[in-house]
Amino acid sequence: DPCRNFHCKRGKVCQVDQQGKPSCVCQDPAACPSTKDYEHVCGTDNKTYEGTCQLFGTKCQLEGTKTGRQLHLDYMGSCKHIPHCTDYEVDQFPLRMRDWLKNILMQYYERDLDTSGFLTEKQRSKVKKIYQNDKRLVSGDHAVELLLHDFEKNYHMYVYPVHWQFHQLDQHPVDRLLTHSELAPLRASLVPMEHCITRFFQECDGDQDKLIALKEWCHCFGIKE
């Protein structure tokens, strides 16, 4: 099968022509496999798609048009009303996000104690220092004042989680810059719970070049040079 190891980007599928040569063509959205309700996604056009196959197939068919360029995955789940993010809320967002990233690493570290595989050896040694610090906040919903106080008092414990998340996202390609599509996995899963994440990332892009550099990312989270 000529299509066996022939890779097509999202929204396209491999098709063999009469000469037996493989090429990539747009996925027909109507031919996408059926999905469950929880697999529905919301596009930036505020339309609910049955799944990512249907969304990216539609985007591919609109290639070259303004609508196609503007269509992206907005968030996981059916479209719903996302409240407006106020100035006050966007200022508080990094506090919650830093705490959340730190707690994710704590959970990975705890799981690795039983079965390794979540973190590399280098990552484990960095997280171990944070984990062993008894002053750390337990995972949960904390008041903004408490999060701010903990950040100021235990600043060193928040630096690595912020760097770690950047490098987890910086994959295609690894160039110390985050594109819209590299941010998508984090954004898309968080929008329904954290409605300020879109505005936060827009404001993170200080030079408005549609890329978030490591320096811009750290600045947004209050991490010094």
Coordinates of N, CA and C in Angstrom, one line a residue:
D1 N 0.8 -1.2 0.0 CA 0.0 0.0 0.0 C 0.9 1.3 0.0
P2 N 0.9 2.0 -1.1 CA 1.7 3.2 -1.2 C 1.5 4.3 -0.1
C3 N 0.2 4.2 0.5 CA -0.1 5.2 1.5 C 0.4 4.8 2.9
R4 N 0.9 3.6 3.0 CA 1.2 3.0 4.3 C 2.1 3.9 5.2
N5 N 3.2 4.4 4.6 CA 4.1 5.2 5.4 C 4.2 6.7 4.8
F6 N 3.1 7.0 4.2 CA 3.0 8.4 3.5 C 2.2 9.3 4.5
H7 N 2.9 10.3 5.0 CA 2.3 11.1 6.1 C 1.6 12.4 5.5
C8 N 0.4 12.6 6.0 CA -0.3 13.8 5.6 C -0.6 14.7 6.8
K9 N -0.6 16.0 6.7 CA -0.9 16.8 7.8 C -2.4 16.8 8.2
R10 N -2.7 17.3 9.4 CA -4.1 17.2 9.9 C -5.1 17.8 8.9
G11 N -6.2 17.1 8.7 CA -7.2 17.6 7.7 C -7.0 17.1 6.3
K12 N -5.9 16.3 6.1 CA -5.7 15.7 4.8 C -5.5 14.2 4.9
V13 N -5.9 13.5 3.9 CA -5.7 12.0 3.9 C -5.0 11.6 2.6
C14 N -4.3 10.4 2.7 CA -3.6 10.0 1.5 C -4.5 9.3 0.5
Q15 N -4.2 9.6 -0.8 CA -5.0 9.0 -1.9 C -4.0 8.6 -3.0
V16 N -4.3 7.5 -3.6 CA -3.4 7.0 -4.6 C -4.0 7.3 -6.0
D17 N -3.2 7.9 -6.9 CA -3.7 8.2 -8.2 C -3.6 7.0 -9.1
Q18 N -4.0 7.2 -10.4 CA -4.1 6.1 -11.4 C -2.7 5.4 -11.6
Q19 N -1.6 6.2 -11.4 CA -0.3 5.7 -11.6 C 0.2 5.0 -10.4
G20 N -0.6 5.0 -9.3 CA -0.2 4.4 -8.1 C 0.7 5.3 -7.2
K21 N 0.7 6.6 -7.5 CA 1.4 7.5 -6.7 C 0.6 8.1 -5.6
P22 N 1.1 8.1 -4.3 CA 0.3 8.7 -3.2 C 0.4 10.2 -3.2
S23 N -0.7 10.8 -2.8 CA -0.6 12.3 -2.5 C -1.7 12.6 -1.4
C24 N -1.6 13.8 -0.9 CA -2.5 14.2 0.2 C -3.6 15.1 -0.4
V25 N -4.8 14.7 0.0 CA -6.0 15.4 -0.4 C -6.8 15.8 0.8
C26 N -7.7 16.8 0.7 CA -8.5 17.2 1.9 C -9.4 16.0 2.3
Q27 N -9.5 15.9 3.6 CA -10.4 14.9 4.3 C -11.9 15.4 4.0
D28 N -12.7 14.6 3.5 CA -14.1 14.9 3.4 C -14.8 14.9 4.8
P29 N -15.2 16.1 5.3 CA -15.8 16.1 6.7 C -16.9 15.2 6.9
A30 N -17.7 14.9 5.8 CA -18.9 14.0 5.9 C -18.4 12.6 6.0
A31 N -17.2 12.3 5.7 CA -16.7 10.9 5.7 C -16.0 10.6 7.0
C32 N -15.9 11.6 7.9 CA -15.2 11.3 9.2 C -16.0 10.3 10.1
P33 N -15.3 9.5 10.8 CA -16.0 8.5 11.7 C -16.9 9.2 12.7
S34 N -17.9 8.5 13.1 CA -18.9 9.1 14.0 C -18.2 9.2 15.4
T35 N -18.6 10.2 16.2 CA -18.0 10.5 17.5 C -19.0 10.5 18.6
K36 N -18.5 10.4 19.8 CA -19.3 10.6 21.0 C -19.5 12.1 21.3
D37 N -20.5 12.4 22.1 CA -20.7 13.8 22.5 C -19.4 14.5 23.1
Y38 N -18.7 13.7 24.0 CA -17.6 14.3 24.7 C -16.4 14.5 23.7
E39 N -16.5 14.0 22.5 CA -15.4 14.3 21.5 C -15.6 15.5 20.7
H40 N -16.8 16.1 20.9 CA -17.1 17.4 20.1 C -16.1 18.5 20.4
V41 N -15.8 19.3 19.4 CA -14.9 20.4 19.7 C -15.6 21.7 19.1
C42 N -15.1 22.9 19.7 CA -15.6 24.1 19.2 C -14.5 24.8 18.4
G43 N -14.9 25.3 17.2 CA -14.0 26.0 16.3 C -14.0 27.5 16.7
T44 N -13.0 28.2 16.1 CA -12.9 29.7 16.4 C -14.0 30.4 15.6
D45 N -14.8 29.7 14.8 CA -15.9 30.3 14.1 C -17.2 30.1 15.0
N46 N -17.0 29.7 16.2 CA -18.1 29.4 17.2 C -19.1 28.4 16.7
K47 N -18.6 27.4 15.9 CA -19.4 26.3 15.5 C -18.9 25.0 16.2
T48 N -19.9 24.2 16.5 CA -19.5 22.9 17.1 C -19.3 21.9 16.0
Y49 N -18.1 21.2 16.1 CA -17.8 20.1 15.1 C -17.8 18.8 15.9
E50 N -18.2 17.7 15.1 CA -18.3 16.4 15.8 C -17.0 15.9 16.3
G51 N -15.9 16.4 15.8 CA -14.6 16.0 16.2 C -13.5 16.7 15.5
T52 N -12.2 16.5 15.8 CA -11.2 17.2 15.2 C -11.1 16.8 13.7
C53 N -11.4 15.6 13.4 CA -11.4 15.2 11.9 C -12.3 16.1 11.1
Q54 N -13.5 16.4 11.6 CA -14.5 17.2 10.8 C -14.0 18.7 10.8
L55 N -13.4 19.2 11.9 CA -12.9 20.5 12.0 C -11.8 20.7 11.0
F56 N -10.7 19.9 11.1 CA -9.6 20.1 10.2 C -9.9 19.8 8.7
G57 N -10.8 18.8 8.5 CA -11.2 18.6 7.1 C -11.9 19.8 6.5
T58 N -12.7 20.5 7.3 CA -13.4 21.7 6.9 C -12.4 22.8 6.6
K59 N -11.4 22.9 7.5 CA -10.3 23.9 7.4 C -9.6 23.7 6.1
C60 N -9.3 22.4 5.8 CA -8.5 22.1 4.6 C -9.3 22.5 3.3
Q61 N -10.6 22.2 3.3 CA -11.4 22.5 2.2 C -11.5 24.1 1.9
L62 N -11.3 24.8 3.0 CA -11.3 26.3 2.9 C -9.9 26.9 2.7
E63 N -8.9 26.0 2.4 CA -7.5 26.5 2.2 C -7.4 27.6 1.2
G64 N -6.6 28.6 1.6 CA -6.4 29.7 0.6 C -7.4 30.8 0.8
T65 N -8.5 30.6 1.6 CA -9.5 31.6 1.9 C -9.2 32.2 3.3
K66 N -9.8 33.4 3.5 CA -9.6 34.1 4.8 C -10.3 33.3 5.9
T67 N -11.4 32.7 5.6 CA -12.2 31.9 6.6 C -11.3 30.7 7.0
G68 N -10.7 30.1 6.0 CA -9.8 28.9 6.3 C -8.6 29.3 7.2
R69 N -8.0 30.4 6.9 CA -6.8 30.9 7.7 C -7.2 31.2 9.1
Q70 N -8.4 31.7 9.3 CA -8.9 32.1 10.6 C -9.5 30.9 11.4
L71 N -9.8 29.8 10.8 CA -10.4 28.7 11.5 C -9.4 27.8 12.2
H72 N -9.5 27.7 13.5 CA -8.7 26.9 14.3 C -9.5 26.2 15.4
L73 N -8.9 25.2 16.0 CA -9.6 24.6 17.2 C -9.6 25.6 18.3
D74 N -10.7 25.9 18.9 CA -10.8 26.9 20.0 C -10.7 26.2 21.3
Y75 N -11.6 25.2 21.5 CA -11.5 24.4 22.8 C -12.2 23.1 22.6
M76 N -11.9 22.2 23.6 CA -12.6 20.9 23.6 C -14.0 21.0 24.1
G77 N -14.9 20.2 23.5 CA -16.3 20.3 24.0 C -17.1 21.1 23.0
S78 N -18.5 21.0 23.1 CA -19.4 21.8 22.3 C -19.3 23.3 22.6
C79 N -19.6 24.1 21.6 CA -19.5 25.6 21.9 C -20.5 26.0 22.9
K80 N -20.0 26.9 23.8 CA -20.9 27.5 24.8 C -20.5 28.9 25.1
H81 N -21.3 29.6 25.9 CA -20.9 31.0 26.2 C -19.7 31.0 27.1
I82 N -18.7 31.7 26.6 CA -17.4 31.9 27.4 C -17.5 33.3 27.9
P83 N -17.5 33.5 29.2 CA -17.6 34.9 29.7 C -16.4 35.8 29.4
H84 N -16.7 37.1 29.3 CA -15.6 38.0 29.0 C -14.6 38.0 30.1
C85 N -13.3 38.1 29.8 CA -12.2 38.1 30.8 C -11.9 39.6 31.2
T86 N -12.1 39.9 32.4 CA -11.9 41.3 32.9 C -10.4 41.5 33.1
D87 N -10.0 42.8 33.3 CA -8.6 43.2 33.5 C -8.1 42.5 34.9
Y88 N -9.0 42.6 35.9 CA -8.7 42.0 37.2 C -8.4 40.5 37.0
E89 N -9.3 39.8 36.3 CA -9.1 38.3 36.2 C -7.8 38.0 35.4
V90 N -7.5 38.7 34.4 CA -6.3 38.4 33.6 C -5.1 38.6 34.4
D91 N -5.1 39.6 35.3 CA -4.0 39.8 36.2 C -3.8 38.7 37.2
Q92 N -4.9 38.0 37.6 CA -4.8 36.9 38.6 C -4.5 35.6 37.9
F93 N -4.7 35.5 36.6 CA -4.5 34.2 35.9 C -3.1 33.6 36.2
P94 N -2.0 34.3 36.0 CA -0.7 33.7 36.2 C -0.5 33.0 37.6
L95 N -1.2 33.6 38.6 CA -1.0 33.0 40.0 C -1.6 31.6 40.0
R96 N -2.8 31.5 39.4 CA -3.5 30.1 39.4 C -2.7 29.2 38.5
M97 N -2.3 29.7 37.4 CA -1.6 28.8 36.4 C -0.3 28.3 36.9
R98 N 0.5 29.2 37.6 CA 1.8 28.7 38.1 C 1.6 27.6 39.2
D99 N 0.6 27.8 40.0 CA 0.2 26.9 41.1 C -0.2 25.5 40.4
W100 N -1.0 25.6 39.3 CA -1.5 24.4 38.6 C -0.3 23.7 38.0
L101 N 0.6 24.4 37.4 CA 1.7 23.7 36.7 C 2.6 23.0 37.8
K102 N 2.8 23.7 38.9 CA 3.6 23.1 40.0 C 3.0 21.8 40.5
N103 N 1.6 21.8 40.6 CA 0.9 20.7 41.1 C 0.9 19.5 40.1
I104 N 0.9 19.8 38.8 CA 1.0 18.8 37.8 C 2.3 18.0 37.9
L105 N 3.4 18.8 38.1 CA 4.7 18.2 38.3 C 4.8 17.3 39.5
M106 N 4.1 17.8 40.6 CA 4.1 17.0 41.9 C 3.4 15.7 41.6
Q107 N 2.3 15.7 40.9 CA 1.5 14.5 40.6 C 2.3 13.5 39.8
Y108 N 3.0 14.1 38.7 CA 3.9 13.2 37.9 C 5.0 12.6 38.7
Y109 N 5.5 13.4 39.6 CA 6.6 12.8 40.5 C 6.1 11.7 41.4
E110 N 4.9 11.9 42.0 CA 4.4 10.9 42.8 C 4.1 9.6 42.1
R111 N 3.5 9.7 40.9 CA 3.2 8.6 40.0 C 4.5 7.8 39.7
D112 N 5.6 8.6 39.4 CA 6.9 8.0 39.0 C 7.5 7.2 40.1
L113 N 7.1 7.5 41.4 CA 7.6 6.7 42.5 C 7.2 5.2 42.4
D114 N 6.0 5.0 41.8 CA 5.5 3.6 41.6 C 5.9 3.1 40.3
T115 N 5.6 3.8 39.2 CA 6.0 3.4 37.9 C 6.6 4.5 37.1
S116 N 7.9 4.4 36.8 CA 8.5 5.5 36.1 C 8.1 5.7 34.7
G117 N 8.3 6.8 34.1 CA 7.9 7.0 32.7 C 7.4 8.4 32.4
F118 N 6.9 9.1 33.4 CA 6.3 10.4 33.2 C 7.4 11.5 33.0
L119 N 8.4 11.4 33.8 CA 9.5 12.4 33.8 C 10.8 11.8 33.5
T120 N 11.7 12.5 32.9 CA 13.1 12.0 32.7 C 13.9 12.1 34.0
E121 N 15.0 11.5 34.0 CA 15.9 11.5 35.3 C 16.2 13.0 35.6
K122 N 16.5 13.8 34.6 CA 16.9 15.2 34.9 C 15.7 16.0 35.4
Q123 N 14.5 15.7 34.9 CA 13.3 16.4 35.3 C 13.0 15.9 36.8
R124 N 13.2 14.6 37.0 CA 12.9 14.1 38.4 C 13.7 14.8 39.4
S125 N 15.0 15.0 39.1 CA 15.9 15.5 40.2 C 15.5 17.0 40.4
K126 N 15.1 17.7 39.4 CA 14.6 19.1 39.6 C 13.3 19.2 40.4
V127 N 12.4 18.3 40.1 CA 11.1 18.3 40.8 C 11.2 17.8 42.2
K128 N 12.2 16.9 42.4 CA 12.4 16.3 43.8 C 12.6 17.4 44.8
K129 N 13.5 18.4 44.4 CA 13.7 19.5 45.3 C 12.5 20.3 45.7
I130 N 11.6 20.5 44.7 CA 10.3 21.2 45.0 C 9.5 20.3 45.9
Y131 N 9.4 19.0 45.5 CA 8.5 18.1 46.2 C 8.9 18.0 47.7
Q132 N 10.2 18.0 48.0 CA 10.7 17.8 49.4 C 10.5 19.0 50.2
N133 N 10.2 20.2 49.6 CA 10.0 21.4 50.4 C 8.7 21.4 51.1
D134 N 8.8 21.3 52.5 CA 7.5 21.1 53.2 C 6.6 22.3 53.2
K135 N 7.2 23.5 52.7 CA 6.4 24.7 52.7 C 5.4 24.7 51.6
R136 N 5.5 23.8 50.7 CA 4.6 23.8 49.4 C 3.2 23.8 49.8
L137 N 2.4 24.5 49.0 CA 0.9 24.5 49.1 C 0.4 23.2 48.6
V138 N -0.6 22.6 49.4 CA -1.2 21.4 48.9 C -2.2 21.8 47.7
S139 N -2.4 20.8 46.8 CA -3.2 21.1 45.6 C -4.6 21.5 46.0
G140 N -5.2 22.5 45.4 CA -6.5 22.9 45.8 C -6.8 24.3 45.3
D141 N -8.0 24.8 45.7 CA -8.4 26.1 45.3 C -8.0 27.1 46.3
H142 N -6.9 27.9 46.1 CA -6.4 28.8 47.1 C -6.8 30.3 46.8
A143 N -6.9 31.1 47.8 CA -7.2 32.5 47.7 C -6.0 33.1 47.0
V144 N -6.3 34.2 46.2 CA -5.3 34.9 45.4 C -4.1 35.4 46.3
E145 N -4.5 35.9 47.5 CA -3.5 36.5 48.4 C -2.5 35.4 48.8
L146 N -3.0 34.2 49.1 CA -2.2 33.1 49.5 C -1.2 32.7 48.4
L147 N -1.7 32.6 47.2 CA -0.9 32.2 46.0 C 0.2 33.2 45.8
L148 N -0.1 34.5 45.9 CA 0.8 35.6 45.7 C 1.9 35.5 46.8
H149 N 1.5 35.3 48.0 CA 2.4 35.3 49.2 C 3.4 34.1 49.0
D150 N 2.8 32.9 48.5 CA 3.7 31.7 48.4 C 4.7 31.9 47.2
F151 N 4.2 32.6 46.2 CA 5.1 32.9 45.0 C 6.3 33.8 45.5
E152 N 6.0 34.8 46.2 CA 7.0 35.7 46.7 C 8.0 35.0 47.7
K153 N 7.4 34.2 48.5 CA 8.2 33.5 49.6 C 9.0 32.3 49.0
N154 N 8.4 31.6 48.1 CA 9.1 30.4 47.5 C 9.2 30.5 46.0
Y155 N 9.7 31.6 45.6 CA 9.8 31.9 44.1 C 10.6 30.8 43.4
H156 N 11.6 30.3 43.9 CA 12.5 29.3 43.3 C 11.7 28.0 42.9
M157 N 10.6 27.8 43.6 CA 9.8 26.5 43.4 C 8.9 26.7 42.1
Y158 N 8.7 27.9 41.7 CA 7.8 28.1 40.5 C 8.6 28.3 39.2
V159 N 9.9 28.5 39.3 CA 10.6 28.8 38.0 C 10.6 27.5 37.1
Y160 N 11.0 26.4 37.7 CA 11.1 25.2 36.8 C 9.7 24.8 36.2
P161 N 8.6 24.8 37.0 CA 7.4 24.4 36.3 C 7.0 25.2 35.1
V162 N 7.3 26.5 35.2 CA 7.0 27.5 34.1 C 7.9 27.1 32.9
H163 N 9.2 26.9 33.1 CA 10.1 26.5 32.0 C 9.7 25.1 31.4
W164 N 9.3 24.2 32.3 CA 9.0 22.9 31.9 C 7.8 22.9 30.9
Q165 N 6.7 23.7 31.3 CA 5.6 23.7 30.4 C 5.9 24.3 29.0
F166 N 6.8 25.3 29.0 CA 7.1 25.9 27.7 C 7.8 24.8 26.8
H167 N 8.7 24.1 27.4 CA 9.5 23.1 26.6 C 8.6 21.9 26.2
Q168 N 7.6 21.6 27.0 CA 6.6 20.5 26.7 C 5.8 20.9 25.4
L169 N 5.5 22.2 25.3 CA 4.7 22.7 24.2 C 5.6 23.0 22.9
D170 N 6.8 23.3 23.1 CA 7.7 23.7 22.0 C 8.2 22.4 21.3
Q171 N 7.4 21.9 20.4 CA 7.8 20.6 19.8 C 7.8 20.6 18.3
H172 N 7.1 21.5 17.6 CA 7.0 21.4 16.1 C 7.3 22.7 15.4
P173 N 8.5 23.1 15.2 CA 9.8 22.5 15.6 C 10.2 23.1 17.0
V174 N 11.3 22.5 17.5 CA 11.8 22.9 18.8 C 12.7 24.1 18.4
D175 N 12.2 25.4 18.7 CA 12.9 26.6 18.2 C 12.8 27.7 19.3
R176 N 12.4 27.3 20.5 CA 12.2 28.3 21.6 C 11.2 29.4 21.2
L177 N 10.2 29.0 20.4 CA 9.1 29.9 20.0 C 7.8 29.1 20.0
L178 N 6.8 29.6 20.6 CA 5.5 28.9 20.6 C 4.6 29.5 19.5
T179 N 4.1 28.6 18.6 CA 3.1 29.0 17.6 C 1.7 28.8 18.1
H180 N 0.7 29.3 17.4 CA -0.7 29.1 17.7 C -1.0 27.6 17.9
S181 N -0.5 26.8 16.9 CA -0.8 25.3 17.0 C -0.1 24.6 18.1
E182 N 1.1 25.1 18.5 CA 1.8 24.5 19.6 C 1.1 24.8 21.0
L183 N 0.5 26.0 21.0 CA -0.2 26.4 22.2 C -1.6 25.7 22.3
A184 N -2.1 25.3 21.2 CA -3.5 24.7 21.1 C -3.8 23.6 22.1
P185 N -2.9 22.6 22.3 CA -3.2 21.5 23.2 C -3.5 22.0 24.6
L186 N -2.8 23.0 25.1 CA -3.0 23.5 26.4 C -4.2 24.4 26.4
R187 N -4.3 25.3 25.4 CA -5.4 26.3 25.4 C -6.8 25.5 25.3
A188 N -6.8 24.6 24.3 CA -8.1 23.9 24.0 C -8.7 23.2 25.2
S189 N -7.8 22.6 26.0 CA -8.3 21.8 27.1 C -8.7 22.7 28.3
L190 N -8.1 24.0 28.3 CA -8.4 24.8 29.5 C -9.4 25.9 29.3
V191 N -9.7 26.3 28.1 CA -10.7 27.4 27.8 C -12.0 27.3 28.6
P192 N -12.7 26.1 28.6 CA -13.9 26.0 29.3 C -13.8 26.2 30.8
M193 N -12.6 26.0 31.4 CA -12.4 26.2 32.9 C -11.8 27.5 33.2
E194 N -10.9 27.9 32.3 CA -10.1 29.2 32.5 C -10.4 30.1 31.3
H195 N -11.4 30.9 31.4 CA -11.8 31.7 30.2 C -10.9 32.8 29.9
C196 N -9.8 33.1 30.8 CA -8.9 34.2 30.5 C -7.7 33.7 29.7
I197 N -7.6 32.4 29.4 CA -6.3 31.9 28.8 C -6.1 32.4 27.4
T198 N -7.1 32.7 26.7 CA -6.9 33.2 25.3 C -6.4 34.6 25.4
R199 N -7.0 35.5 26.2 CA -6.5 36.8 26.4 C -5.1 36.8 27.0
F200 N -4.8 36.0 27.9 CA -3.5 35.9 28.5 C -2.4 35.6 27.5
F201 N -2.7 34.6 26.6 CA -1.7 34.3 25.6 C -1.5 35.4 24.6
Q202 N -2.6 36.1 24.3 CA -2.5 37.3 23.3 C -1.7 38.4 23.9
E203 N -1.8 38.6 25.2 CA -1.1 39.7 25.8 C 0.4 39.3 26.1
C204 N 0.6 38.0 26.2 CA 2.0 37.4 26.4 C 2.9 37.8 25.2
D205 N 2.2 37.8 24.0 CA 3.0 38.1 22.8 C 3.3 39.6 22.7
G206 N 4.3 40.0 23.5 CA 4.6 41.4 23.6 C 4.9 42.2 22.3
D207 N 5.6 41.5 21.4 CA 5.9 42.2 20.1 C 4.9 41.9 19.0
Q208 N 3.8 41.2 19.4 CA 2.7 40.9 18.4 C 3.1 40.3 17.1
D209 N 4.1 39.3 17.2 CA 4.5 38.6 16.0 C 3.9 37.3 15.9
K210 N 2.8 37.0 16.7 CA 2.0 35.8 16.7 C 2.9 34.6 17.1
L211 N 4.0 34.8 17.8 CA 4.9 33.8 18.4 C 5.2 34.2 19.8
I212 N 5.2 33.2 20.7 CA 5.6 33.6 22.1 C 7.0 33.0 22.4
A213 N 7.9 33.9 22.6 CA 9.3 33.4 22.8 C 9.4 33.1 24.3
L214 N 10.5 32.3 24.7 CA 10.7 31.9 26.1 C 10.7 33.1 27.0
K215 N 11.4 34.2 26.6 CA 11.5 35.4 27.4 C 10.1 36.0 27.6
E216 N 9.3 36.0 26.6 CA 7.9 36.6 26.7 C 7.1 35.7 27.7
W217 N 7.2 34.4 27.5 CA 6.5 33.4 28.3 C 6.8 33.6 29.8
C218 N 8.1 33.7 30.1 CA 8.6 33.8 31.5 C 8.1 35.2 32.1
H219 N 8.2 36.2 31.3 CA 7.7 37.6 31.7 C 6.3 37.5 32.1
C220 N 5.4 36.8 31.3 CA 4.0 36.7 31.6 C 3.7 36.0 33.0
F221 N 4.6 35.1 33.3 CA 4.4 34.4 34.6 C 5.2 35.0 35.7
G222 N 5.7 36.2 35.5 CA 6.4 36.8 36.6 C 7.8 36.3 36.9
I223 N 8.4 35.5 36.0 CA 9.7 34.9 36.2 C 10.7 35.8 35.7
K224 N 11.7 36.2 36.5 CA 12.7 37.2 36.1 C 13.7 36.6 35.1
E225 N 14.5 37.5 34.5 CA 15.5 37.1 33.5 C 16.2 35.9 33.9

